XYZ file of C-alpha atoms in Angstrom:
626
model
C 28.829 43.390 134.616
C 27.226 45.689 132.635
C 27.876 45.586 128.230
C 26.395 48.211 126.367
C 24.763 47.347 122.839
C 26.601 48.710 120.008
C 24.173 51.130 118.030
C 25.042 48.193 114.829
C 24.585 45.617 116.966
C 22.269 42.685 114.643
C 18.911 42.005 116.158
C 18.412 38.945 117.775
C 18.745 36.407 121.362
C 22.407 36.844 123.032
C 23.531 35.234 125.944
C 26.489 35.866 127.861
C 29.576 33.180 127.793
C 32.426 32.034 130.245
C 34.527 29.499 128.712
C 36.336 26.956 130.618
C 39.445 27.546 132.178
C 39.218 31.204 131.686
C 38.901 32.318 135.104
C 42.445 32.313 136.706
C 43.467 33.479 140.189
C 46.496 35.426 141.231
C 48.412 33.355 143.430
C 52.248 34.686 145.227
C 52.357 32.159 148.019
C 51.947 28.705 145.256
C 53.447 27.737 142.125
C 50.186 26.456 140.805
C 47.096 28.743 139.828
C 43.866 28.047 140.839
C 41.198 27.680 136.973
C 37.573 27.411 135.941
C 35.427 26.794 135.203
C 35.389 23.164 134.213
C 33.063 23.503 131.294
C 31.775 26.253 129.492
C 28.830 28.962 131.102
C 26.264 30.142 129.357
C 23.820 32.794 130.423
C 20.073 32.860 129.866
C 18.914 34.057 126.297
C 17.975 37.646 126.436
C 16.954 39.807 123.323
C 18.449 42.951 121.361
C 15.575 44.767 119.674
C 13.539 47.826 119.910
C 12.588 48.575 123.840
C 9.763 51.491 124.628
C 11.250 54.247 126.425
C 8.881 55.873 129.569
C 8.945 59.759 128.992
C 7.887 61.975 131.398
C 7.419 65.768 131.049
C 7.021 68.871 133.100
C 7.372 72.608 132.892
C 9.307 74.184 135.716
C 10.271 78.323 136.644
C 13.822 77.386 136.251
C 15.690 73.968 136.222
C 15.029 72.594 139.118
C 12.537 69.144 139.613
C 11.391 71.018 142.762
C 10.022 74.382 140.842
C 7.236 72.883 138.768
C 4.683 75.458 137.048
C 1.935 75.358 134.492
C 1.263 79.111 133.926
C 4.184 81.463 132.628
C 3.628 85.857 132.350
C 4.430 87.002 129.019
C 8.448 87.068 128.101
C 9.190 84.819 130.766
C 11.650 81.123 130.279
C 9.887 78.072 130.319
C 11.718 75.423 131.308
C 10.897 72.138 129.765
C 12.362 69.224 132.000
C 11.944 65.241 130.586
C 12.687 62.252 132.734
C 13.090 59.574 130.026
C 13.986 55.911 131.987
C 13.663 52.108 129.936
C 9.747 50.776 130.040
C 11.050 46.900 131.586
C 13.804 48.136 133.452
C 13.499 51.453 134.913
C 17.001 52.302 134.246
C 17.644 56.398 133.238
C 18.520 56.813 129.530
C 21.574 59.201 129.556
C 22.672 59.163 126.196
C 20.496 59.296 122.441
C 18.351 62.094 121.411
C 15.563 63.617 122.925
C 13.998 66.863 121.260
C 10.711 69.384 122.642
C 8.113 70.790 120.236
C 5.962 73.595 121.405
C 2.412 74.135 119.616
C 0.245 76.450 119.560
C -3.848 76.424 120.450
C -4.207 75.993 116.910
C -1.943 72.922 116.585
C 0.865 75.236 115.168
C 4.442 74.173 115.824
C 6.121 77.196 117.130
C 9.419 75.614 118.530
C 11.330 72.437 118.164
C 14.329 72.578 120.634
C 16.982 69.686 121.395
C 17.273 68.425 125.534
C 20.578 68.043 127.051
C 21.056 65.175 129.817
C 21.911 66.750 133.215
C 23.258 64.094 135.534
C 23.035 66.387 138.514
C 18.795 66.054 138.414
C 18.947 62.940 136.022
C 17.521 64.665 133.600
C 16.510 65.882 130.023
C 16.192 69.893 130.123
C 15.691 72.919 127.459
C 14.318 76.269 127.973
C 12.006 78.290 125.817
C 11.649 82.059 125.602
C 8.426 83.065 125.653
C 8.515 86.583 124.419
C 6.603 88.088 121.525
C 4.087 84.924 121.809
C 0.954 85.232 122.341
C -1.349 84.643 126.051
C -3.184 80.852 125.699
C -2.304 77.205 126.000
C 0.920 75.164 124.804
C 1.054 71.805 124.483
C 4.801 70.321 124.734
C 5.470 66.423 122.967
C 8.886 65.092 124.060
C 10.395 62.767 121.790
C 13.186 60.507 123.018
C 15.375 57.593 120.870
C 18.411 56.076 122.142
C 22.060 54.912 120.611
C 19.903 51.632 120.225
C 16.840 53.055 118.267
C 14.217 52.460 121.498
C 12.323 54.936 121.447
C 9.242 56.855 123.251
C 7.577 60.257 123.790
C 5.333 62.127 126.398
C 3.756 65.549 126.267
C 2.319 68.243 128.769
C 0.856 71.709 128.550
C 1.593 75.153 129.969
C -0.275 78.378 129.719
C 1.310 81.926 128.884
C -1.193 84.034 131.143
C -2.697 87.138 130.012
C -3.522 90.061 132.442
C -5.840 92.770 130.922
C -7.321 96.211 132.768
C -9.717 98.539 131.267
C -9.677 101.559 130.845
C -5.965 102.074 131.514
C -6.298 105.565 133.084
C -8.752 107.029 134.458
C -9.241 110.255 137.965
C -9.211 109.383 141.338
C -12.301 109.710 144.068
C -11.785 112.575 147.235
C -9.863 110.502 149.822
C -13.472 110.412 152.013
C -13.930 107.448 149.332
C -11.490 105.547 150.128
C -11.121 102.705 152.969
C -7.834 101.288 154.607
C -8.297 98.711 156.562
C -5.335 96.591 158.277
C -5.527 93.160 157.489
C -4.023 90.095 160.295
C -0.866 89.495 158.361
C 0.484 93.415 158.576
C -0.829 93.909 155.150
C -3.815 96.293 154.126
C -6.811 95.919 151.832
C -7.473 99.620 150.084
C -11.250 99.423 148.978
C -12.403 103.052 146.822
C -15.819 104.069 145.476
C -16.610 106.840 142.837
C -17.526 110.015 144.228
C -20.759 111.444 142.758
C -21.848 114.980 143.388
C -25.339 115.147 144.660
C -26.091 118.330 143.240
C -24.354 118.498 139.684
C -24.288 114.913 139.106
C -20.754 114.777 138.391
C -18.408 111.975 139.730
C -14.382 111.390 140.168
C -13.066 108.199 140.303
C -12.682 105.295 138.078
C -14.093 101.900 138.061
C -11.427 99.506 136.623
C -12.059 95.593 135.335
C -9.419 93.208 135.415
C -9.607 90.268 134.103
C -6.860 87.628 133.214
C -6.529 84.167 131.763
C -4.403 81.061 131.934
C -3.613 81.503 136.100
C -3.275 78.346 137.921
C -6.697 76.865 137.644
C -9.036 76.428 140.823
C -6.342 78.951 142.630
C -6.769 82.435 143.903
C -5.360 85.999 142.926
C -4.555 89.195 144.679
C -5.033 92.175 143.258
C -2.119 94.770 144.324
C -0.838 98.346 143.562
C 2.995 99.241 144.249
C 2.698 102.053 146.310
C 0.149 104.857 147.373
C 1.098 107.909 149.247
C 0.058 106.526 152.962
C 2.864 106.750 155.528
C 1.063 103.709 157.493
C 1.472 101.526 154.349
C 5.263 101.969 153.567
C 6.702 98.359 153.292
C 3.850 96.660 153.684
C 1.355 94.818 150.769
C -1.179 97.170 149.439
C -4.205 94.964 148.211
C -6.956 96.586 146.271
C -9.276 93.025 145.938
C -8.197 89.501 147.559
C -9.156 86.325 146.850
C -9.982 86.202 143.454
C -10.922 83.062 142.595
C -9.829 81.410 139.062
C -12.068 78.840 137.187
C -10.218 75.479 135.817
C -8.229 77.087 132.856
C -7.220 79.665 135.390
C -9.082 82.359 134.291
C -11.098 85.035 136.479
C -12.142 88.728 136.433
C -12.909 91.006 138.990
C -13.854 95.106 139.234
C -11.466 97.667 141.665
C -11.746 101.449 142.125
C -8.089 102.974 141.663
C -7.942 104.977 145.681
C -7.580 108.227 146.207
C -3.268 109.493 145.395
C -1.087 111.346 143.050
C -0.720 111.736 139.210
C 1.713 108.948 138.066
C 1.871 105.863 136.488
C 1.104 102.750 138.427
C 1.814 99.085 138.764
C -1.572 96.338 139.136
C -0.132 93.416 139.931
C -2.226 89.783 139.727
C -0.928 87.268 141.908
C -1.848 83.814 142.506
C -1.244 81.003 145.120
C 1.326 79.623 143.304
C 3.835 82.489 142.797
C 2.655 83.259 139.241
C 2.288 87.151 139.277
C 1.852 89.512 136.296
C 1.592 93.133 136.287
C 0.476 96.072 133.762
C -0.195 99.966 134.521
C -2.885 102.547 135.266
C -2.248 106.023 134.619
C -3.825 108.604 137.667
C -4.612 111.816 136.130
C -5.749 114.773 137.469
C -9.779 115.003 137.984
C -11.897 118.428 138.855
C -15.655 119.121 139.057
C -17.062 122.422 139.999
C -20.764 122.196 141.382
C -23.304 123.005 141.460
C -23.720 123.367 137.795
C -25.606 124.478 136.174
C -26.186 127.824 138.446
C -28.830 130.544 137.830
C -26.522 133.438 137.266
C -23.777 134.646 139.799
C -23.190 131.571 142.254
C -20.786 130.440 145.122
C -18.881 127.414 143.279
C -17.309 124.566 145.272
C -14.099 123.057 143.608
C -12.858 119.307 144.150
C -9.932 118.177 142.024
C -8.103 115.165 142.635
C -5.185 112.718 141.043
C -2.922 116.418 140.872
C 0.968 116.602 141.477
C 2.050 116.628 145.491
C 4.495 116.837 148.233
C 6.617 113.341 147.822
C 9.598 111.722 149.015
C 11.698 115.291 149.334
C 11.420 115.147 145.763
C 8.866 117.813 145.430
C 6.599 120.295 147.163
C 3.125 120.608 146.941
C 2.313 121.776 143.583
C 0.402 125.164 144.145
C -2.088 127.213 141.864
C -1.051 129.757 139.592
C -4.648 131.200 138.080
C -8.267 129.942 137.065
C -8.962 130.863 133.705
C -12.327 131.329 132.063
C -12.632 130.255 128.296
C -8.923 130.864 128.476
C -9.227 134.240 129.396
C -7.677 136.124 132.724
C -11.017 137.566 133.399
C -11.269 135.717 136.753
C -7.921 137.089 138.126
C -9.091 140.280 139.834
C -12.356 138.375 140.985
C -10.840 135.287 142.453
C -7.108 136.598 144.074
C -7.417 134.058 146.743
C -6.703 131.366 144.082
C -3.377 132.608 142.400
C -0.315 133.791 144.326
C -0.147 136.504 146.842
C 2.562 138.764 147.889
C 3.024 138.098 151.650
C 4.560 140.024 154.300
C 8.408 138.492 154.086
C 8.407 139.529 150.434
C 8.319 135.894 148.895
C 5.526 134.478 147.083
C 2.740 132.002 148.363
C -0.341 130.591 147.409
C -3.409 129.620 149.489
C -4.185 126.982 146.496
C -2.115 124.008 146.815
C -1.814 120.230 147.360
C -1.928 117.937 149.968
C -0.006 114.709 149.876
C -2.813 112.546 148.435
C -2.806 114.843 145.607
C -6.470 116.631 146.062
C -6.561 120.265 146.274
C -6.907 122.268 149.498
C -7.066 125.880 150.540
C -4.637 126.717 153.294
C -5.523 130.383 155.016
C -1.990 132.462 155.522
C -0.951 134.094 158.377
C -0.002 132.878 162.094
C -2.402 130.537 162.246
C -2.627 128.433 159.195
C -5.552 125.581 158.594
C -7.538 124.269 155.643
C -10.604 124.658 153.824
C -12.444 123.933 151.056
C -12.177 125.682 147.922
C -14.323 127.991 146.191
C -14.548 130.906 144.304
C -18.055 132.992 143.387
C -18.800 132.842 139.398
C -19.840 136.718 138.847
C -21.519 136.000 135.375
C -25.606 136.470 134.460
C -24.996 136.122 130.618
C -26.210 132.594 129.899
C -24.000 130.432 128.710
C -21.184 127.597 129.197
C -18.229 128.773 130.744
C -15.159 126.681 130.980
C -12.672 126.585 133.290
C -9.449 125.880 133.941
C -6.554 125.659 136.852
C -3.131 125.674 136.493
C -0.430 124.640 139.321
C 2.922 124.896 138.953
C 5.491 121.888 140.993
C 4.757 119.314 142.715
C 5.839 115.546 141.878
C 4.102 112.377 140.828
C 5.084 108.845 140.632
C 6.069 106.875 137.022
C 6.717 102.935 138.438
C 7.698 102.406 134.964
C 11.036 104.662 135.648
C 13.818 103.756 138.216
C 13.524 106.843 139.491
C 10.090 106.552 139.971
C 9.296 110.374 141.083
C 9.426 112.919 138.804
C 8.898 116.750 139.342
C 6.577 118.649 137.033
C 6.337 122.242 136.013
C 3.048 123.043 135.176
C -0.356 120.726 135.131
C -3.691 121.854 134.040
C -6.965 120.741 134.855
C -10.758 121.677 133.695
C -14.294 121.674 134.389
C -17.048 123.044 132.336
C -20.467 125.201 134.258
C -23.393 126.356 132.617
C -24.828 129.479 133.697
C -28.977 129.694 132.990
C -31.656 131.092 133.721
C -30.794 134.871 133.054
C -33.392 137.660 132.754
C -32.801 137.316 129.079
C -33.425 134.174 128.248
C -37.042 134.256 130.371
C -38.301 137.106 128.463
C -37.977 134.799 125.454
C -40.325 132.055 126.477
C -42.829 134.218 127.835
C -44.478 134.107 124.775
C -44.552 130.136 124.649
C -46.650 130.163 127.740
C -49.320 132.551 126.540
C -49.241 129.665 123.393
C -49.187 126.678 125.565
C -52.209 128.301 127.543
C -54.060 128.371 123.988
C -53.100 125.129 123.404
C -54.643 123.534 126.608
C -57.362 125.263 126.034
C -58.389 123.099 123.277
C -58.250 119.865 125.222
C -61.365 118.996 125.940
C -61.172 118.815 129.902
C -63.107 118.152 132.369
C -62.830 118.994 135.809
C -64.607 116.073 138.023
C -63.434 116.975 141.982
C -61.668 119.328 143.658
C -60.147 117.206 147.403
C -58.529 118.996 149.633
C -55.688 120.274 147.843
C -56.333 117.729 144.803
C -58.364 117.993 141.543
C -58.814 115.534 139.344
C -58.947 116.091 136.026
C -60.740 113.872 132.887
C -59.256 114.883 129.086
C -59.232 112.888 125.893
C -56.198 111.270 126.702
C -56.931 110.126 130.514
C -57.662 111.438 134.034
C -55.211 113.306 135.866
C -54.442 114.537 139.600
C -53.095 117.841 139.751
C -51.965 119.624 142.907
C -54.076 122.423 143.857
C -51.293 123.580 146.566
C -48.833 124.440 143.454
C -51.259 126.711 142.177
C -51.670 128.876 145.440
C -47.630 129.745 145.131
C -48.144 130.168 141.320
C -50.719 132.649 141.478
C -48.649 134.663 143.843
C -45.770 134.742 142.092
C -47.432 135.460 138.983
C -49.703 138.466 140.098
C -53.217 137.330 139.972
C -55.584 140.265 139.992
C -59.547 139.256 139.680
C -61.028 141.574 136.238
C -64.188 140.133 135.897
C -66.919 138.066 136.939
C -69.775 136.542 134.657
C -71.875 133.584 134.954
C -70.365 132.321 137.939
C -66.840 132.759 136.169
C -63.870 134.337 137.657
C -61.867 135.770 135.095
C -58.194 136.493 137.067
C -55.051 138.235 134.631
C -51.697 136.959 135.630
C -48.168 138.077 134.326
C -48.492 135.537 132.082
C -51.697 134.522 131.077
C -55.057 134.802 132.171
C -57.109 132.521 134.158
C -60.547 131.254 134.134
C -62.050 129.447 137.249
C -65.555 128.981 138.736
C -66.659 131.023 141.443
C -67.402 127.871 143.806
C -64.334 125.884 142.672
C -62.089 129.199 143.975
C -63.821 129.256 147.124
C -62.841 132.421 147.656
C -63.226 135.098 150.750
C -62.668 138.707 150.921
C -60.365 139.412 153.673
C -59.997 143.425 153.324
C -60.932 146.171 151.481
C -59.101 149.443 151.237
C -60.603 152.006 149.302
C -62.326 150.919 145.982
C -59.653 147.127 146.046
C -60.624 144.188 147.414
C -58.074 141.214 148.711
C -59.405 138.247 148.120
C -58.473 134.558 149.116
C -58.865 131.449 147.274
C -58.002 127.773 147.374
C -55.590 128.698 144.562
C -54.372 131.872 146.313
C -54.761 135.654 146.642
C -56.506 137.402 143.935
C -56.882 141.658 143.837
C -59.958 143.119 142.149
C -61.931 146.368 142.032
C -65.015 146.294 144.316
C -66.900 146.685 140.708
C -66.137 143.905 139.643
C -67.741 141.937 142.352
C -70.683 144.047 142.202
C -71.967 144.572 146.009
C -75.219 145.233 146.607
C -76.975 145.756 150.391
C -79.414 143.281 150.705
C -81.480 143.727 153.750
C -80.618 146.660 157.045
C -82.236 145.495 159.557
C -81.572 147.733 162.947
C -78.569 149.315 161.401
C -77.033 146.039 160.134
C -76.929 145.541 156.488
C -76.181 142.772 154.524
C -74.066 142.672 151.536
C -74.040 140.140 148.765
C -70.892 140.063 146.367
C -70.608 138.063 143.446
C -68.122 136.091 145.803
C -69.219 136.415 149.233
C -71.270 137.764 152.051
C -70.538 140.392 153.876
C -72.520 142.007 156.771
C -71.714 145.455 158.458
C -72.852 148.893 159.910
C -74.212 151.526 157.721
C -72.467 154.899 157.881
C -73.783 156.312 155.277
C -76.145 156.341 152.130
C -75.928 158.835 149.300
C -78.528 157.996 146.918
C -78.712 154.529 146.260
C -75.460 153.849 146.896
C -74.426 152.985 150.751
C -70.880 153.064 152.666
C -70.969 149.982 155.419
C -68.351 149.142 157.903
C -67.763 145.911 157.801
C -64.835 143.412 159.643
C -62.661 143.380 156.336
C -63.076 147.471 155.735
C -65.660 150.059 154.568
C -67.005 148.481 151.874
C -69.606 150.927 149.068
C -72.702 148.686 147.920
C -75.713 149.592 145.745
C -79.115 149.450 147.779
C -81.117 146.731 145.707
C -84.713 146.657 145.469
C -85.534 144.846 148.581
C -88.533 143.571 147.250
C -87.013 141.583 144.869
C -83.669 140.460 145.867
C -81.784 138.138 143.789
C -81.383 134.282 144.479
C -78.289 133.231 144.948
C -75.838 131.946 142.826
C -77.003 129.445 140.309
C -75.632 125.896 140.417
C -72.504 125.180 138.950
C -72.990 123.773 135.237
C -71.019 121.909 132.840
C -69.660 124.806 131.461
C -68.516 126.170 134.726
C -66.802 122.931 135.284
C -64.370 123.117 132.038
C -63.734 126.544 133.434
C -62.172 125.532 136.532
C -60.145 122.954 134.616
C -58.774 125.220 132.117
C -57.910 127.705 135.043
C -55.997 124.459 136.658
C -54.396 123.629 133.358
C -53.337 127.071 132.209
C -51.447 127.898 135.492
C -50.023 124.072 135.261
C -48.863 124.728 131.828
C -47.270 127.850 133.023
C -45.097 125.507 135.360
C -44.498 123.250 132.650
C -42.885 126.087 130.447
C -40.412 127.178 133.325
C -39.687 123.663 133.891
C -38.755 123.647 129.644
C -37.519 126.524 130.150
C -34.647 125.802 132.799
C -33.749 122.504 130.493
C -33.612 124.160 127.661
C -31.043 126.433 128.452
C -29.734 123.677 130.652
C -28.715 122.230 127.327
C-alpha cells in the first residue's frame, strides 16, 4: 500500500491502523462472511518531516542519459538533465519543483530555467541556448523541493569552447610545398611549408596558429579543412595536424600551413575524441612574387603566383591572363604578348597564361603540341627605380564554404608584385665621387700594415687588427684600370678609375712580363699594372760578352744588346726590346733600400683604398636597393 503525504499534512510519528473486524471476505458459496482481525493493528511509528533529496546533475548533447558532454561550440543547446531520488529510500521524486541556474566564470547568474519530469528516462530535463554567450566555464546548481517541502540540490559544470585562428587569411605556397600522404584509415594528412625564394627573399604561404579552449580535457583534436582541389581526396577526411593533445581544462594550440589550392573561403574544423567539433574560416587569396628582385637593369623575371581562381567542378574554366601592367600603365603589352591573349589560327581567342586546378599559374605553349612551362617575361627597363606590377585574369572559379553553393565564378582578379631595378649607369656616376672621399678618409687612419701571407695581409689601425684579402684586390685592380705613374722611395704610385693607389715596391712583388714599345705590363700580387718604361727608370748595369743586365726600379732584367746610341742602349730581352740608360759602371747603385716604416703605411693605405672602393659599390648597390 502506498499513501502519499498531503503537502498540509502536520509534522509528526504516524502509524498505519487496521481496526478489528474490518477486513471482510466475499463469500457466494456461504451465508456467513469470513472477519478480522480480532483486535485492532497497528503499524510501526514512522515520521512526517523534512527528508534530504539526492540530486544528481549532468549536461548531455540532447536528452538522452546516454549522450553525456562537458564541452558545448558556441550557439549550441545544452541540455541540463537532473536525477533527483529520496536520500533513505532511493525512490525517484516525480512530482515538486526542481529549477537550473547557469553562472558565469565570474559567479554571474545568467539563466534560471524550471525542469520538467520525463518518465520515459526518469528524469528532470531543461535545455539552454547557448548563443550570444561567451567561450569559458559554467557551473549549473540544481535545486529540487517536493509537494512535501524535502528538499536538496547538486551542481556540475560545462564549458562553451572557443576555437581561434590567426591571421584569418593569408596566400598559399607552390604545390612543390605541399605533402599528401595517405593515412591507414583511407584518410590523408596534408602537411605545407612556406615557400621562400632563394634569390629575392620573398615567400608565399601562410603560417596559421590555432588555438582553442574548453575541449574535453586530457583528449585529442584533429585539425581538418573541408575540401581542397585533389581528385584522390574527394570523400575522404582531409587532416592538416592530428593528434592535438588538450591540457585538463581542454585547452591546446597548435601551428598549420594552409596547402597549396584555390581562392575561396574555407572551413578549419577542431575536432576532439569525444565528438565535440567547432569550425571557423580562412580566406585563400591570391599570392605572386617576381624574382629575382632587385635586378641590375633589363632582366629575365620568373613569375610564381598562387591561391588564383581555377578550373572547378564544371563550374568554371581556368581563369586566364588578360595583361601585366607596369605602375598601371600598358607599357608592357607590346613587350610581353606571350602573357595577354593571342589571336589563334581558328579565329577565337586564347591565352598561354592561365590556371591550373590548384590555382597557381602556368604557361601552356599553343599549337599541336601543347605542354607547360614556367612563366616569365624580360623587364626591358635601365632607369632605376621601383616598378610595380600587376596581372589581371579574367574567369575561373573559387570556393566560398560559407555559401550553399559553395563555387562561385569570378570575372576579373588582380594580383601584384613590386621589383626594384638598380644599379643603372646613372646612379654609379653619382657615387664615384664618395669613393675618391672615402679613399681620403682611410687615409687618415693611422694603419699599419704588419704581413702580407699568401693572399692575406693583416692589417693594425687604431681601432684593431684586420685580415684583408689580397685575392680581391687582384680582380679590383683590373676592373678598375690600374696603370703604374710613378715610382719614388720604394713607392709605387698606381692611378685607377677611381682613385689612386699607393703600395711598396716589395709588398707588390711585381714582374714585368712584356714590353711593347715605350709600355711596360707589369704583374703584381694585387694584379696587372701598365706604366711607361720611364717611370721605372732602366738602366744597363753590367754587358758582359754581349749580355747586359738591366736594373728597373721593379725588377731585373737581362738581355742582348742590339744597339747603343749614346748612352742610351736597346736590349732584347725575354719580355721585349727594352731601352735602358748605360750607368756608370764604376759606380753602380745598391739595390733597393730596406723597406721602412713609412713604406709599410704605404702598402696599407694601397690595401685600404682599393678595399674602400669595394665598400662604396657594396653601399652603393644597397642604397639604391632601398
Amino acid at each position: 500500500m502506498t499513501w502519499f503525504v498531503p503537502a498540509d499534512a502536520p509534522l509528526g510519528d504516524y502509524r498505519f491502523l487496521i481496526p478489528a473486524d474490518a477486513l471482510k471476505d466475499v463469500v457466494t458459496t456461504c451465508t456467513v462472511c469470513n472477519t478480522g482481525p480480532e483486535k485492532d493493528v497497528l503499524s510501526p511509528v514512522f515520521a512526517v518531516g523534512i527528508t534530504a533529496l539526492r540530486v544528481e546533475v549532468k549536461t548531455y548533447s540532447a536528452k538522452d542519459p546516454t549522450k553525456e558532454r562537458v564541452a558545448f561550440t558556441p550557439g549550441s543547446i545544452v541540455y541540463i538533465g537532473a536525477k533527483v531520488t529520496y536520500l533513505e529510500s532511493g525512490v525517484v521524486m516525480t512530482s515538486g519543483s526542481v529549477r537550473a541556474y547557469i553562472y558565469n566564470e565570474t559567479g554571474y547568474l545568467v539563466a534560471e530555467i524550471p525542469m520538467t519530469y520525463d518518465s520515459g528516462t526518469r528524469m528532470w530535463w531543461c535545455e539552454w541556448d547557448s548563443t550570444g554567450y561567451p567561450a569559458g566555464r559554467y557551473r549549473v546548481l540544481v535545486k529540487a523541493r517536493d509537494i512535501g517541502y524535502n528538499v536538496g540540490e547538486g551542481e556540475t559544470y560545462f564549458y562553451i569552447s572557443g576555437l581561434v585562428i590567426s591571421p584569418s587569411k593569408g596566400t598559399v605556397p607552390p604545390i612543390e610545398n605541399t605533402k599528401c600522404e595517405k593515412l591507414k584509415d583511407g584518410n590523408w594528412l596534408i602537411t605545407a611549408s612556406v615557400y621562400k625564394d632563394p634569390v629575392s627573399g620573398k615567400s608565399l604561404g601562410t603560417v596559421i596558429s590555432i588555438s582553442a579552449t574548453h575541449f574535453t580535457p586530457n583528449s585529442k583534436v584533429n585539425i581538418t579543412v573541408d575540401w581542397l582541389p585533389y581528385p584522390a581526396l574527394v570523400g575522404k577526411k582531409i587532416l592538416l595536424a592530428m593528434n592535438v593533445p588538450t591540457d585538463a581544462e581542454g585547452n591546446f594550440a597548435t601551428t598549420v600551413v594552409f596547402p597549396t589550392t584555390i581562392k575561396g573561403i574555407y572551413y578549419i574544423i577542431a575536432r576532439d575524441a569525444k565528438g565535440l567539433e567547432m569550425k571557423t574560416t580562412f580566406e585563400v587569396i591570391p599570392g605572386m612574387i617576381l624574382t629575382p628582385d632587385p635586378v641590375v637593369g633589363s632582366a629575365l623575371t620568373k613569375v610564381i603566383a598562387t591561391g588564383l581562381p581555377g578550373p572547378i567542378n564544371d563550374v568554371a574554366d581556368a581563369a586566364k591572363a588578360w595583361e601585366i601592367l607596369v605602375n598601371d600603365t600598358d607599357a608592357m603589352r607590346t613587350l610581353a604578348g606571350h602573357i595577354g591573349f593571342l589571336y589563334n589560327m581558328t579565329e577565337t581567342y586564347d591565352t598561354r597564361w592561365r590556371t591550373n586546378e590548384n590555382g597557381t599559374l602556368i604557361s601552356v605553349a599553343l599549337g599541336k603540341y601543347k605542354y607547360t612551362v614556367k612563366p616569365g617575361f624580360v623587364i626591358p627597363f635601365t632607369e632605376p627605380g621601383a616598378y610595380v606590377f600587376k596581372l589581371i585574369l579574367e574567369g575561373g572559379g573559387y570556393r566560398n564554404s560559407t555559401d550553399p553553393a559553395l563555387f562561385k565564378t569570378v570575372k576579373t582578379t588582380s594580383v601584384s608584385d613590386t621589383v626594384k631595378v638598380v644599379n643603372a649607369f646613372k646612379e654609379f656616376t653619382i657615387l664615384v665621387d664618395k669613393v675618391d672621399a672615402l679613399a681620403e678618409l682611410v687615409s687618415t687612419m693611422n694603419v699599419l700594415l704588419r704581413s702580407v701571407d699568401k693572399n692575406v695581409a693583416t692589417l693594425v689601425t687604431d681601432t684593431g687588427t684586420i685580415k684583408a684579402d689580397v685575392s680581391t684586390l687582384r680582380s679590383l685592380v683590373k676592373e678598375m684600370g690600374g696603370t703604374l705613374t710613378d715610382i719614388s722611395g720604394g713607392i709605387a704610385t698606381i692611378k685607377t678609375d677611381v682613385g689612386t693607389i699607393k703600395a711598396s715596391i716589395d709588398a707588390l712583388s711585381p714582374k714585368i712580363e712584356a714590353v711593347r714599345g715605350d709600355v711596360a705590363r707589369i704583374s703584381t700580387n694585387i694584379g696587372e699594372i701598365l706604366t711607361n718604361l720611364e717611370t721605372i727608370e732602366p738602366v744597363v748595369m753590367s754587358i758582359k760578352d754581349g749580355v747586359a743586365t738591366v736594373n728597373t726600379k721593379i725588377d731585373t732584367l737581362t738581355g742582348r744588346v742590339t744597339t747603343i746610341d749614346g748612352n742610351v742602349a736597346t736590349v732584347r730581352t725575354d719580355v721585349g726590346d727594352i731601352k735602358a740608360r748605360v750607368a756608370d759602371l764604376a759606380g753602380v747603385p745598391g739595390a733597393i733600400s730596406t723597406v721602412t716604416m713609412a713604406v709599410w703605411i704605404a702598402v696599407v693605405l694601397s690595401l685600404v683604398a682599393a678595399i674602400c672602393s669595394i665598400v662604396s659599390l657594396l653601399q652603393l648597390r644597397k642604397k639604391i636597393a632601398g
